[in-house]
């Protein structure tokens, strides 16, 4: 077991890679009541085209299957795993993103028992035709809930505008039609391919003794008969650098229009420290351009183009990346024109050192605040690890960024042909 | 896997789990909670006054005007730059309904200097900034700055309208309005759309001066406070010139003698929102409060509860089906998102679950499981600074304090009989359904 001390943050991380390939990370948090653990596979909604384990040919699976599988892992032949956790005083949950599926629990007692339950239920699938059919009604209502959510539709609308082929444009839960094609056998195929320990990471954070926890996990895994598995082959069509659609509009039952704008990353293949540097640079740039302390924010607010729902963020994974900017507005067309102009102006001007220092301080403070949350630590650490980055490198990297680094990242990301607009407008 | 619906925070003031000290200073009650488990120090200022139709909209506007500029930092941009210089201290203003009170919150999170490479006095600077926002706003001749007021009125109107766009929040607002048509509790915390335009900067400033004098004001500081003399800093920076905190109004519990009311509305949406409002007759200070929590846990608070198991797992009618209780007015709300055609079936399953509770159709195992989960939830809540403040603030709303030990003990001692009594007492007031338009 490796022990890594982060002096400035006063945190110590313990990690180990087990013989079957599973990565285990433990971050003790004395003083907290809660222990939070996530068991995550590097498998999400975009992984819909791959070579199944022990097969030769490629397979394309129905949209939404990773999320469907996440729901069905909780059901076993004789019981529901939610009940197991709850009898042991733990709350359990799970989520599926574009690139990951995570299973988790939080508890204030019975930590070892709950941890064992978490690992064992994820590692013992049981699917039946009947239970697969039953889930279609529940997930159907989950899909409809999101379909009625205007903010969600606006966010996904702008992503859909960007991509010609990449499956990031598909809804994570799929559609009522796509999930109707999911079968028990397809679930097993996906499970066998993507849930091998070598594709997974276990993170435990809370008032725990790292040695004891590591021993428990090692013993649990050693008792299971996992064969080595070759690397997973996943396929993605070539994606053109420019956006697929420059603009799209959706009419919904809302009173206030929403306008979301985005820039598509043209070369989303960075990993490791390059990726960390790039994503922090774009985040700093967005704050410099549109943060509440910026001239632009002040102008847009004074002109009545934005309100406090205005926000921005940047997402990057291997194979796709985008920034999304926007919110509620009474004048969606005017807002998108102004944002586009402001980005162009920023791209052509020089960032002052004083501005950068201020935003850098803000980002460091924001990161410290995030570390109060055990959920943030476990989920973000896992994402960083899957992209060969380390969460605890954030502060040193922020401290190292120069005006030139940011200007280079800005020129690279905010390109004219990468810009797209999606509006949600009131019906009728 | 299942949606997280915010669960009301349980109350209690722990002697050992929470190191909480309260002192009454010049009109402000200062609460300090010492802990070194966070990377930041949290500051929460709460101002409470009774909900009233003629002040609700002004109160909804006030915190947003306050955070938009001070005499020394006369614009949002300058306030925000100052926060950035304080190592990205965060500042949020918010509104809440707690019982019959309309609560304004101003919250800051400030990095603990010991994790920064540069040493500075950011906690006292942060408190100084908060004091400026609260006590030294940008004014012009006995009025708030008119440009700021104008902008914030526009934003407030948009905020009120946006409730309509979030169908779950909209349904909650409609249900509350139906349950309390002529009472202050039926008002929405964002105020009334048609009242916004008429508010002037002068009128709002007069209301502000009154609020500073008459509201109950609580200031919570959570974090690594030992090395700072916070009570001295607060004494110096928050001088209100008041005699002391007045204890006045209390929340009136909702009466139980109601007849069932059904309200069905339609909009162009895909999923129907079913919200059922019950009256419990039980509030934070009642002995029955413990049994209410256990009742809610077995009925609909968790994924092992009757609602989740029967509406979702057994019948596949919904993705979420849950209940939550309100701690001061004495309410319980059931929420579920369903297909419009399944309305009657879902309502009758929910009613059957309450009947089952009334007839004692739940096991000792369910009782034990639920108690453990409540215990767990409480301990997790106090791991979060905001959660801890929410929990402690119940005491100010109810005017009643309950040490954590009593609370845990109270839950432990709840018997099946007491849960059945709660179930029998709970009365259905309104079934609200927002359905999709028929094709």
CSV table of N, CA and C in Angstrom, one decimal, chain A residues 8-11 29-34 70-71 74-75 80 82-83 86-87 89-95 106-109 134-135 137-138 141-142 144-145 147-148 150 153 253-256 287 292-295 297-298 301-302 304-308 328-330 358-359 361-362 364-366 368-369 371-372 399 427, chain B residues 1-4 17 37-40 64 67 75-77 80-81 84-90 109-112 114-118 151-152 154-155 158-159 161-162 164-165 167-168 267-273 303-304 308-309 312-314 316-320 337-339 365 369 372-373 375-376 379-380 382-383:
chain,number,residue,atom,x,y,z
A,8,UNK,N,0.4,20.7,2.2
A,8,UNK,CA,-0.4,21.9,2.2
A,8,UNK,C,-1.8,21.7,2.6
A,9,UNK,N,-2.4,20.6,2.1
A,9,UNK,CA,-3.8,20.3,2.3
A,9,UNK,C,-4.1,19.5,3.5
A,10,UNK,N,-3.0,19.0,4.1
A,10,UNK,CA,-3.1,18.2,5.3
A,10,UNK,C,-4.0,17.0,5.1
A,11,UNK,N,-3.7,16.3,4.0
A,11,UNK,CA,-4.5,15.1,3.7
A,11,UNK,C,-3.5,14.0,3.4
A,29,UNK,N,-10.6,10.6,7.1
A,29,UNK,CA,-11.1,11.9,7.4
A,29,UNK,C,-11.5,11.9,8.9
A,30,UNK,N,-10.5,12.0,9.8
A,30,UNK,CA,-10.9,11.9,11.2
A,30,UNK,C,-11.8,13.1,11.6
A,31,UNK,N,-12.7,12.9,12.5
A,31,UNK,CA,-13.6,14.0,12.9
A,31,UNK,C,-14.9,14.0,12.2
A,32,UNK,N,-15.0,13.3,11.0
A,32,UNK,CA,-16.2,13.1,10.3
A,32,UNK,C,-17.0,12.0,10.9
A,33,UNK,N,-18.3,12.0,10.9
A,33,UNK,CA,-19.1,10.9,11.3
A,33,UNK,C,-19.3,9.9,10.2
A,34,UNK,N,-19.4,10.5,9.0
A,34,UNK,CA,-19.8,9.7,7.8
A,34,UNK,C,-18.7,9.1,7.1
A,70,UNK,N,-27.1,-0.2,-14.4
A,70,UNK,CA,-26.9,0.3,-13.1
A,70,UNK,C,-28.1,0.1,-12.2
A,71,UNK,N,-29.3,0.3,-12.7
A,71,UNK,CA,-30.5,0.0,-12.0
A,71,UNK,C,-30.6,-1.5,-11.6
A,74,UNK,N,-28.9,-3.7,-8.6
A,74,UNK,CA,-29.4,-3.7,-7.2
A,74,UNK,C,-30.4,-4.8,-7.0
A,75,UNK,N,-30.9,-5.4,-8.0
A,75,UNK,CA,-31.9,-6.5,-7.8
A,75,UNK,C,-31.2,-7.9,-7.9
A,80,UNK,N,-33.6,-7.3,-2.6
A,80,UNK,CA,-33.2,-6.0,-3.2
A,80,UNK,C,-32.1,-5.4,-2.4
A,82,UNK,N,-31.0,-2.5,-1.9
A,82,UNK,CA,-31.3,-1.3,-1.1
A,82,UNK,C,-31.7,-1.7,0.3
A,83,UNK,N,-32.4,-2.8,0.4
A,83,UNK,CA,-32.9,-3.2,1.7
A,83,UNK,C,-31.7,-3.7,2.6
A,86,UNK,N,-30.0,-0.7,3.9
A,86,UNK,CA,-30.8,0.0,4.9
A,86,UNK,C,-30.9,-0.8,6.2
A,87,UNK,N,-30.9,-2.1,6.1
A,87,UNK,CA,-30.9,-2.9,7.4
A,87,UNK,C,-29.6,-2.7,8.1
A,89,UNK,N,-28.0,0.1,8.2
A,89,UNK,CA,-27.9,1.6,8.5
A,89,UNK,C,-27.3,2.4,7.5
A,90,UNK,N,-27.2,2.0,6.2
A,90,UNK,CA,-26.5,2.8,5.2
A,90,UNK,C,-27.5,3.2,4.1
A,91,UNK,N,-27.2,4.4,3.5
A,91,UNK,CA,-27.9,4.8,2.4
A,91,UNK,C,-27.1,4.4,1.2
A,92,UNK,N,-27.7,3.8,0.2
A,92,UNK,CA,-27.0,3.5,-1.0
A,92,UNK,C,-27.6,4.2,-2.2
A,93,UNK,N,-26.8,4.3,-3.3
A,93,UNK,CA,-27.3,5.0,-4.5
A,93,UNK,C,-26.3,4.6,-5.6
A,94,UNK,N,-26.6,5.1,-6.8
A,94,UNK,CA,-25.7,4.9,-7.9
A,94,UNK,C,-26.0,6.0,-9.0
A,95,UNK,N,-25.0,6.2,-9.8
A,95,UNK,CA,-25.3,7.1,-11.0
A,95,UNK,C,-24.5,6.7,-12.2
A,106,UNK,N,-23.3,5.6,1.9
A,106,UNK,CA,-22.8,6.4,3.0
A,106,UNK,C,-23.4,5.8,4.3
A,107,UNK,N,-22.6,5.8,5.4
A,107,UNK,CA,-23.0,5.3,6.6
A,107,UNK,C,-22.2,5.8,7.8
A,108,UNK,N,-22.8,5.7,9.0
A,108,UNK,CA,-22.0,6.2,10.1
A,108,UNK,C,-21.6,5.0,11.0
A,109,UNK,N,-22.1,3.8,10.7
A,109,UNK,CA,-21.6,2.7,11.4
A,109,UNK,C,-21.7,1.4,10.5
A,134,UNK,N,-39.9,-5.3,-15.9
A,134,UNK,CA,-40.4,-4.4,-14.8
A,134,UNK,C,-39.7,-3.1,-14.8
A,135,UNK,N,-38.4,-3.1,-15.0
A,135,UNK,CA,-37.6,-1.9,-14.9
A,135,UNK,C,-37.9,-0.9,-16.0
A,137,UNK,N,-40.7,0.3,-17.0
A,137,UNK,CA,-41.7,1.3,-16.5
A,137,UNK,C,-41.1,2.3,-15.7
A,138,UNK,N,-40.2,1.9,-14.7
A,138,UNK,CA,-39.5,2.8,-13.8
A,138,UNK,C,-38.6,3.8,-14.6
A,141,UNK,N,-40.3,6.4,-16.6
A,141,UNK,CA,-40.7,7.6,-15.8
A,141,UNK,C,-39.5,8.5,-15.5
A,142,UNK,N,-38.4,7.9,-15.3
A,142,UNK,CA,-37.2,8.7,-15.1
A,142,UNK,C,-36.9,9.5,-16.4
A,144,UNK,N,-39.0,10.5,-18.7
A,144,UNK,CA,-40.1,11.5,-18.8
A,144,UNK,C,-39.8,12.7,-17.8
A,145,UNK,N,-39.3,12.4,-16.7
A,145,UNK,CA,-39.0,13.4,-15.7
A,145,UNK,C,-38.0,14.4,-16.3
A,147,UNK,N,-37.3,14.7,-19.4
A,147,UNK,CA,-37.9,15.3,-20.6
A,147,UNK,C,-38.7,16.6,-20.3
A,148,UNK,N,-39.3,16.7,-19.1
A,148,UNK,CA,-40.0,17.8,-18.7
A,148,UNK,C,-39.1,18.9,-18.1
A,150,UNK,N,-36.7,21.7,-18.2
A,150,UNK,CA,-36.2,22.6,-19.2
A,150,UNK,C,-34.7,22.9,-19.2
A,153,UNK,N,-33.0,19.9,-20.6
A,153,UNK,CA,-33.1,19.8,-22.1
A,153,UNK,C,-32.3,20.9,-22.8
A,253,UNK,N,-43.2,24.0,-22.3
A,253,UNK,CA,-44.2,24.7,-21.4
A,253,UNK,C,-43.4,25.5,-20.3
A,254,UNK,N,-42.8,26.6,-20.8
A,254,UNK,CA,-42.1,27.5,-19.8
A,254,UNK,C,-42.5,28.9,-20.0
A,255,UNK,N,-42.2,29.8,-19.1
A,255,UNK,CA,-42.5,31.2,-19.2
A,255,UNK,C,-41.3,32.0,-19.6
A,256,UNK,N,-40.1,31.6,-19.1
A,256,UNK,CA,-38.9,32.4,-19.4
A,256,UNK,C,-38.1,31.6,-20.4
A,287,UNK,N,-14.1,32.1,-16.2
A,287,UNK,CA,-14.3,33.0,-15.0
A,287,UNK,C,-13.8,34.5,-15.3
A,292,UNK,N,-18.8,36.7,-12.0
A,292,UNK,CA,-19.6,37.9,-11.5
A,292,UNK,C,-18.7,39.1,-11.3
A,293,UNK,N,-17.4,39.0,-11.3
A,293,UNK,CA,-16.5,40.1,-11.1
A,293,UNK,C,-16.1,40.7,-12.4
A,294,UNK,N,-16.5,40.1,-13.5
A,294,UNK,CA,-16.1,40.6,-14.8
A,294,UNK,C,-16.9,41.8,-15.4
A,295,UNK,N,-16.2,42.5,-16.2
A,295,UNK,CA,-16.9,43.6,-16.9
A,295,UNK,C,-18.1,43.1,-17.7
A,297,UNK,N,-20.0,40.4,-17.3
A,297,UNK,CA,-21.1,40.0,-16.4
A,297,UNK,C,-21.9,41.3,-16.1
A,298,UNK,N,-21.2,42.3,-15.7
A,298,UNK,CA,-21.8,43.5,-15.3
A,298,UNK,C,-22.7,44.1,-16.4
A,301,UNK,N,-25.8,41.9,-17.2
A,301,UNK,CA,-26.8,42.0,-16.1
A,301,UNK,C,-27.4,43.4,-16.2
A,302,UNK,N,-26.6,44.5,-16.4
A,302,UNK,CA,-27.2,45.8,-16.5
A,302,UNK,C,-28.1,45.9,-17.7
A,304,UNK,N,-30.0,43.7,-18.8
A,304,UNK,CA,-31.2,42.9,-18.7
A,304,UNK,C,-31.1,41.6,-19.5
A,305,UNK,N,-29.9,41.2,-19.9
A,305,UNK,CA,-29.8,40.0,-20.7
A,305,UNK,C,-29.7,38.7,-19.9
A,306,UNK,N,-29.2,38.8,-18.7
A,306,UNK,CA,-29.0,37.6,-17.8
A,306,UNK,C,-29.6,37.9,-16.4
A,307,UNK,N,-29.8,36.8,-15.7
A,307,UNK,CA,-30.1,36.9,-14.2
A,307,UNK,C,-29.2,35.9,-13.5
A,308,UNK,N,-29.5,35.6,-12.2
A,308,UNK,CA,-28.6,34.8,-11.4
A,308,UNK,C,-28.6,33.4,-11.9
A,328,UNK,N,-31.3,31.7,-18.0
A,328,UNK,CA,-32.6,32.3,-18.4
A,328,UNK,C,-32.4,33.7,-19.0
A,329,UNK,N,-33.2,34.0,-20.0
A,329,UNK,CA,-33.1,35.3,-20.6
A,329,UNK,C,-34.3,35.7,-21.3
A,330,UNK,N,-34.7,37.0,-21.2
A,330,UNK,CA,-35.8,37.5,-22.0
A,330,UNK,C,-35.5,37.7,-23.4
A,358,UNK,N,-6.3,37.4,-9.1
A,358,UNK,CA,-7.6,37.4,-8.4
A,358,UNK,C,-8.4,36.1,-8.6
A,359,UNK,N,-8.5,35.7,-9.9
A,359,UNK,CA,-9.2,34.6,-10.3
A,359,UNK,C,-8.5,33.3,-9.8
A,361,UNK,N,-6.8,33.0,-7.0
A,361,UNK,CA,-7.1,32.9,-5.6
A,361,UNK,C,-8.5,32.4,-5.4
A,362,UNK,N,-9.5,32.9,-6.3
A,362,UNK,CA,-10.8,32.4,-6.2
A,362,UNK,C,-10.9,30.9,-6.4
A,364,UNK,N,-8.6,28.6,-6.0
A,364,UNK,CA,-7.9,27.9,-4.9
A,364,UNK,C,-8.9,27.8,-3.8
A,365,UNK,N,-9.5,28.9,-3.4
A,365,UNK,CA,-10.5,28.9,-2.3
A,365,UNK,C,-11.7,28.0,-2.7
A,366,UNK,N,-12.1,28.0,-3.9
A,366,UNK,CA,-13.3,27.2,-4.3
A,366,UNK,C,-12.9,25.7,-4.2
A,368,UNK,N,-10.6,24.4,-2.1
A,368,UNK,CA,-10.6,24.0,-0.7
A,368,UNK,C,-12.0,23.8,-0.2
A,369,UNK,N,-13.0,24.6,-0.6
A,369,UNK,CA,-14.3,24.5,-0.1
A,369,UNK,C,-14.9,23.1,-0.6
A,371,UNK,N,-13.3,20.4,-0.9
A,371,UNK,CA,-12.7,19.3,-0.1
A,371,UNK,C,-13.4,19.1,1.2
A,372,UNK,N,-14.4,20.0,1.5
A,372,UNK,CA,-15.2,19.7,2.7
A,372,UNK,C,-16.2,18.6,2.5
A,399,UNK,N,-1.5,27.1,-9.3
A,399,UNK,CA,-0.4,28.1,-9.0
A,399,UNK,C,0.6,28.3,-10.1
A,427,UNK,N,-43.9,27.8,-25.4
A,427,UNK,CA,-44.8,27.3,-26.4
A,427,UNK,C,-46.0,28.3,-26.6
B,1,UNK,N,-29.8,6.1,-9.3
B,1,UNK,CA,-30.7,4.9,-9.2
B,1,UNK,C,-32.0,5.4,-8.6
B,2,UNK,N,-32.0,6.2,-7.6
B,2,UNK,CA,-33.2,6.8,-7.2
B,2,UNK,C,-33.0,8.3,-6.8
B,3,UNK,N,-34.0,9.1,-7.1
B,3,UNK,CA,-33.7,10.5,-6.9
B,3,UNK,C,-33.6,10.9,-5.5
B,4,UNK,N,-32.7,11.9,-5.2
B,4,UNK,CA,-32.6,12.4,-3.9
B,4,UNK,C,-33.5,13.5,-3.6
B,17,UNK,N,-21.6,16.0,20.4
B,17,UNK,CA,-21.4,15.9,19.0
B,17,UNK,C,-21.2,17.3,18.4
B,37,UNK,N,-12.6,20.1,11.3
B,37,UNK,CA,-12.7,19.1,10.2
B,37,UNK,C,-12.9,19.7,8.9
B,38,UNK,N,-13.1,21.0,8.8
B,38,UNK,CA,-13.3,21.6,7.4
B,38,UNK,C,-12.1,22.4,6.9
B,39,UNK,N,-12.0,22.6,5.6
B,39,UNK,CA,-11.0,23.4,5.0
B,39,UNK,C,-11.4,24.9,5.0
B,40,UNK,N,-12.6,25.2,5.3
B,40,UNK,CA,-13.1,26.6,5.3
B,40,UNK,C,-13.9,26.8,6.6
B,64,UNK,N,-31.2,40.5,-2.2
B,64,UNK,CA,-30.5,40.6,-3.5
B,64,UNK,C,-30.0,42.1,-3.7
B,67,UNK,N,-26.8,42.5,-1.5
B,67,UNK,CA,-25.5,41.9,-2.0
B,67,UNK,C,-25.0,42.6,-3.2
B,75,UNK,N,-20.8,48.3,-6.4
B,75,UNK,CA,-21.4,47.5,-7.4
B,75,UNK,C,-21.2,46.0,-7.2
B,76,UNK,N,-21.9,45.1,-7.8
B,76,UNK,CA,-21.8,43.7,-7.7
B,76,UNK,C,-20.3,43.3,-8.1
B,77,UNK,N,-19.8,44.0,-9.1
B,77,UNK,CA,-18.5,43.7,-9.6
B,77,UNK,C,-17.5,43.9,-8.5
B,80,UNK,N,-17.8,41.4,-5.7
B,80,UNK,CA,-17.3,40.1,-6.1
B,80,UNK,C,-15.7,40.1,-6.2
B,81,UNK,N,-15.2,41.2,-6.6
B,81,UNK,CA,-13.7,41.3,-6.6
B,81,UNK,C,-13.1,41.2,-5.2
B,84,UNK,N,-13.1,37.7,-4.2
B,84,UNK,CA,-12.0,36.9,-4.8
B,84,UNK,C,-10.7,37.2,-4.1
B,85,UNK,N,-10.4,38.4,-3.7
B,85,UNK,CA,-9.2,38.7,-3.0
B,85,UNK,C,-9.1,38.0,-1.7
B,86,UNK,N,-10.3,37.7,-1.1
B,86,UNK,CA,-10.3,37.0,0.1
B,86,UNK,C,-10.3,35.5,-0.2
B,87,UNK,N,-9.4,35.1,-1.1
B,87,UNK,CA,-9.2,33.7,-1.5
B,87,UNK,C,-10.6,33.0,-1.8
B,88,UNK,N,-11.3,33.7,-2.7
B,88,UNK,CA,-12.5,33.1,-3.2
B,88,UNK,C,-13.5,32.8,-2.2
B,89,UNK,N,-13.6,33.7,-1.2
B,89,UNK,CA,-14.7,33.5,-0.2
B,89,UNK,C,-16.0,33.5,-1.0
B,90,UNK,N,-17.0,32.7,-0.6
B,90,UNK,CA,-18.2,32.6,-1.4
B,90,UNK,C,-19.3,33.4,-0.6
B,109,UNK,N,-18.5,31.3,2.9
B,109,UNK,CA,-17.6,30.3,3.2
B,109,UNK,C,-16.2,30.9,2.9
B,110,UNK,N,-15.3,30.8,3.9
B,110,UNK,CA,-14.1,31.5,3.9
B,110,UNK,C,-12.9,30.5,4.1
B,111,UNK,N,-11.9,30.4,3.3
B,111,UNK,CA,-10.9,29.5,3.4
B,111,UNK,C,-10.2,29.6,4.8
B,112,UNK,N,-9.9,28.5,5.4
B,112,UNK,CA,-9.0,28.5,6.6
B,112,UNK,C,-7.6,28.8,6.2
B,114,UNK,N,-4.8,28.3,7.3
B,114,UNK,CA,-3.8,27.3,7.5
B,114,UNK,C,-3.5,26.4,6.3
B,115,UNK,N,-4.5,26.5,5.3
B,115,UNK,CA,-4.3,25.7,4.1
B,115,UNK,C,-3.7,26.5,2.9
B,116,UNK,N,-3.5,27.8,3.2
B,116,UNK,CA,-3.0,28.7,2.1
B,116,UNK,C,-1.5,28.9,2.3
B,117,UNK,N,-0.9,29.1,1.2
B,117,UNK,CA,0.6,29.4,1.3
B,117,UNK,C,0.8,30.8,1.8
B,118,UNK,N,-0.1,31.7,1.6
B,118,UNK,CA,0.0,33.1,2.0
B,118,UNK,C,-0.8,33.3,3.3
B,151,UNK,N,-32.8,46.9,-11.3
B,151,UNK,CA,-32.2,45.6,-11.8
B,151,UNK,C,-32.7,44.4,-11.0
B,152,UNK,N,-32.7,44.6,-9.7
B,152,UNK,CA,-33.1,43.4,-8.9
B,152,UNK,C,-34.6,43.2,-8.9
B,154,UNK,N,-36.3,43.5,-11.7
B,154,UNK,CA,-36.5,42.7,-12.9
B,154,UNK,C,-36.1,41.2,-12.7
B,155,UNK,N,-34.9,41.0,-12.0
B,155,UNK,CA,-34.5,39.7,-11.7
B,155,UNK,C,-35.5,38.9,-10.8
B,158,UNK,N,-38.3,37.6,-12.8
B,158,UNK,CA,-37.9,36.4,-13.6
B,158,UNK,C,-37.8,35.2,-12.7
B,159,UNK,N,-37.4,35.4,-11.4
B,159,UNK,CA,-37.2,34.3,-10.5
B,159,UNK,C,-38.6,33.8,-10.1
B,161,UNK,N,-41.3,33.9,-12.0
B,161,UNK,CA,-41.8,33.2,-13.2
B,161,UNK,C,-41.1,31.9,-13.4
B,162,UNK,N,-39.9,31.8,-12.9
B,162,UNK,CA,-39.2,30.5,-13.2
B,162,UNK,C,-39.7,29.3,-12.3
B,164,UNK,N,-42.7,28.5,-12.3
B,164,UNK,CA,-43.6,27.8,-13.3
B,164,UNK,C,-42.9,26.8,-14.2
B,165,UNK,N,-41.6,27.1,-14.5
B,165,UNK,CA,-40.9,26.3,-15.4
B,165,UNK,C,-40.3,25.0,-14.8
B,167,UNK,N,-41.5,22.0,-12.8
B,167,UNK,CA,-42.9,21.5,-12.5
B,167,UNK,C,-43.0,20.9,-11.1
B,168,UNK,N,-41.9,20.5,-10.6
B,168,UNK,CA,-42.0,19.9,-9.2
B,168,UNK,C,-42.2,21.1,-8.2
B,267,UNK,N,-51.1,20.8,-18.0
B,267,UNK,CA,-50.1,21.6,-18.8
B,267,UNK,C,-49.6,20.7,-19.8
B,268,UNK,N,-48.9,21.3,-20.8
B,268,UNK,CA,-48.3,20.5,-21.8
B,268,UNK,C,-47.0,19.8,-21.3
B,269,UNK,N,-47.1,18.8,-20.6
B,269,UNK,CA,-45.9,18.1,-20.0
B,269,UNK,C,-46.1,16.6,-20.2
B,270,UNK,N,-44.9,15.9,-20.1
B,270,UNK,CA,-45.0,14.4,-20.4
B,270,UNK,C,-45.3,13.6,-19.1
B,271,UNK,N,-44.8,14.1,-18.0
B,271,UNK,CA,-45.1,13.3,-16.7
B,271,UNK,C,-46.0,14.1,-15.8
B,272,UNK,N,-47.0,13.4,-15.3
B,272,UNK,CA,-47.8,14.1,-14.3
B,272,UNK,C,-47.1,14.2,-12.9
B,273,UNK,N,-47.4,15.3,-12.2
B,273,UNK,CA,-46.8,15.4,-10.9
B,273,UNK,C,-47.9,15.3,-9.8
B,303,UNK,N,-35.6,4.4,0.9
B,303,UNK,CA,-35.8,3.4,-0.2
B,303,UNK,C,-36.3,2.0,0.4
B,304,UNK,N,-36.4,1.9,1.7
B,304,UNK,CA,-37.0,0.7,2.2
B,304,UNK,C,-38.5,1.0,2.6
B,308,UNK,N,-41.9,3.7,-1.7
B,308,UNK,CA,-40.9,3.3,-2.7
B,308,UNK,C,-41.1,1.9,-3.1
B,309,UNK,N,-41.4,1.0,-2.1
B,309,UNK,CA,-41.5,-0.4,-2.4
B,309,UNK,C,-42.8,-0.7,-3.2
B,312,UNK,N,-43.1,2.2,-6.6
B,312,UNK,CA,-42.1,2.1,-7.6
B,312,UNK,C,-41.7,0.6,-7.9
B,313,UNK,N,-41.2,-0.1,-6.8
B,313,UNK,CA,-40.7,-1.4,-7.1
B,313,UNK,C,-41.7,-2.5,-7.4
B,314,UNK,N,-42.9,-2.4,-6.8
B,314,UNK,CA,-43.9,-3.4,-7.1
B,314,UNK,C,-44.7,-3.1,-8.3
B,316,UNK,N,-44.1,-0.5,-10.6
B,316,UNK,CA,-43.4,0.2,-11.7
B,316,UNK,C,-44.1,1.5,-12.2
B,317,UNK,N,-44.8,2.2,-11.3
B,317,UNK,CA,-45.6,3.3,-11.7
B,317,UNK,C,-44.8,4.6,-11.7
B,318,UNK,N,-43.7,4.6,-11.0
B,318,UNK,CA,-42.9,5.9,-10.8
B,318,UNK,C,-41.5,5.7,-10.7
B,319,UNK,N,-40.7,6.7,-10.9
B,319,UNK,CA,-39.3,6.7,-10.6
B,319,UNK,C,-39.1,7.2,-9.2
B,320,UNK,N,-39.9,8.1,-8.7
B,320,UNK,CA,-39.8,8.6,-7.3
B,320,UNK,C,-41.2,8.5,-6.7
B,337,UNK,N,-43.9,11.2,-9.5
B,337,UNK,CA,-44.1,11.6,-10.9
B,337,UNK,C,-44.6,10.4,-11.6
B,338,UNK,N,-45.8,10.5,-12.2
B,338,UNK,CA,-46.4,9.3,-12.8
B,338,UNK,C,-47.0,9.6,-14.2
B,339,UNK,N,-47.4,8.6,-14.9
B,339,UNK,CA,-48.2,8.8,-16.2
B,339,UNK,C,-49.6,9.3,-15.8
B,365,UNK,N,-38.9,-5.2,12.6
B,365,UNK,CA,-37.6,-5.0,11.8
B,365,UNK,C,-37.6,-3.7,11.1
B,369,UNK,N,-34.9,-0.8,11.5
B,369,UNK,CA,-34.2,-0.3,10.3
B,369,UNK,C,-34.4,1.2,10.2
B,372,UNK,N,-32.4,3.2,12.8
B,372,UNK,CA,-31.0,3.3,12.4
B,372,UNK,C,-30.7,4.3,11.3
B,373,UNK,N,-31.6,4.3,10.3
B,373,UNK,CA,-31.5,5.2,9.2
B,373,UNK,C,-31.6,6.7,9.7
B,375,UNK,N,-30.9,7.9,12.7
B,375,UNK,CA,-29.7,8.1,13.4
B,375,UNK,C,-28.6,8.5,12.5
B,376,UNK,N,-28.4,7.7,11.4
B,376,UNK,CA,-27.4,7.8,10.4
B,376,UNK,C,-27.5,9.2,9.7
B,379,UNK,N,-26.5,12.1,12.0
B,379,UNK,CA,-25.0,12.2,12.1
B,379,UNK,C,-24.4,12.7,10.8
B,380,UNK,N,-24.9,12.3,9.7
B,380,UNK,CA,-24.4,12.8,8.4
B,380,UNK,C,-24.7,14.3,8.2
B,382,UNK,N,-24.7,16.6,10.4
B,382,UNK,CA,-23.8,17.5,11.1
B,382,UNK,C,-22.4,17.4,10.7
B,383,UNK,N,-22.1,16.5,9.6
B,383,UNK,CA,-20.8,16.5,9.0
B,383,UNK,C,-20.7,17.7,8.0
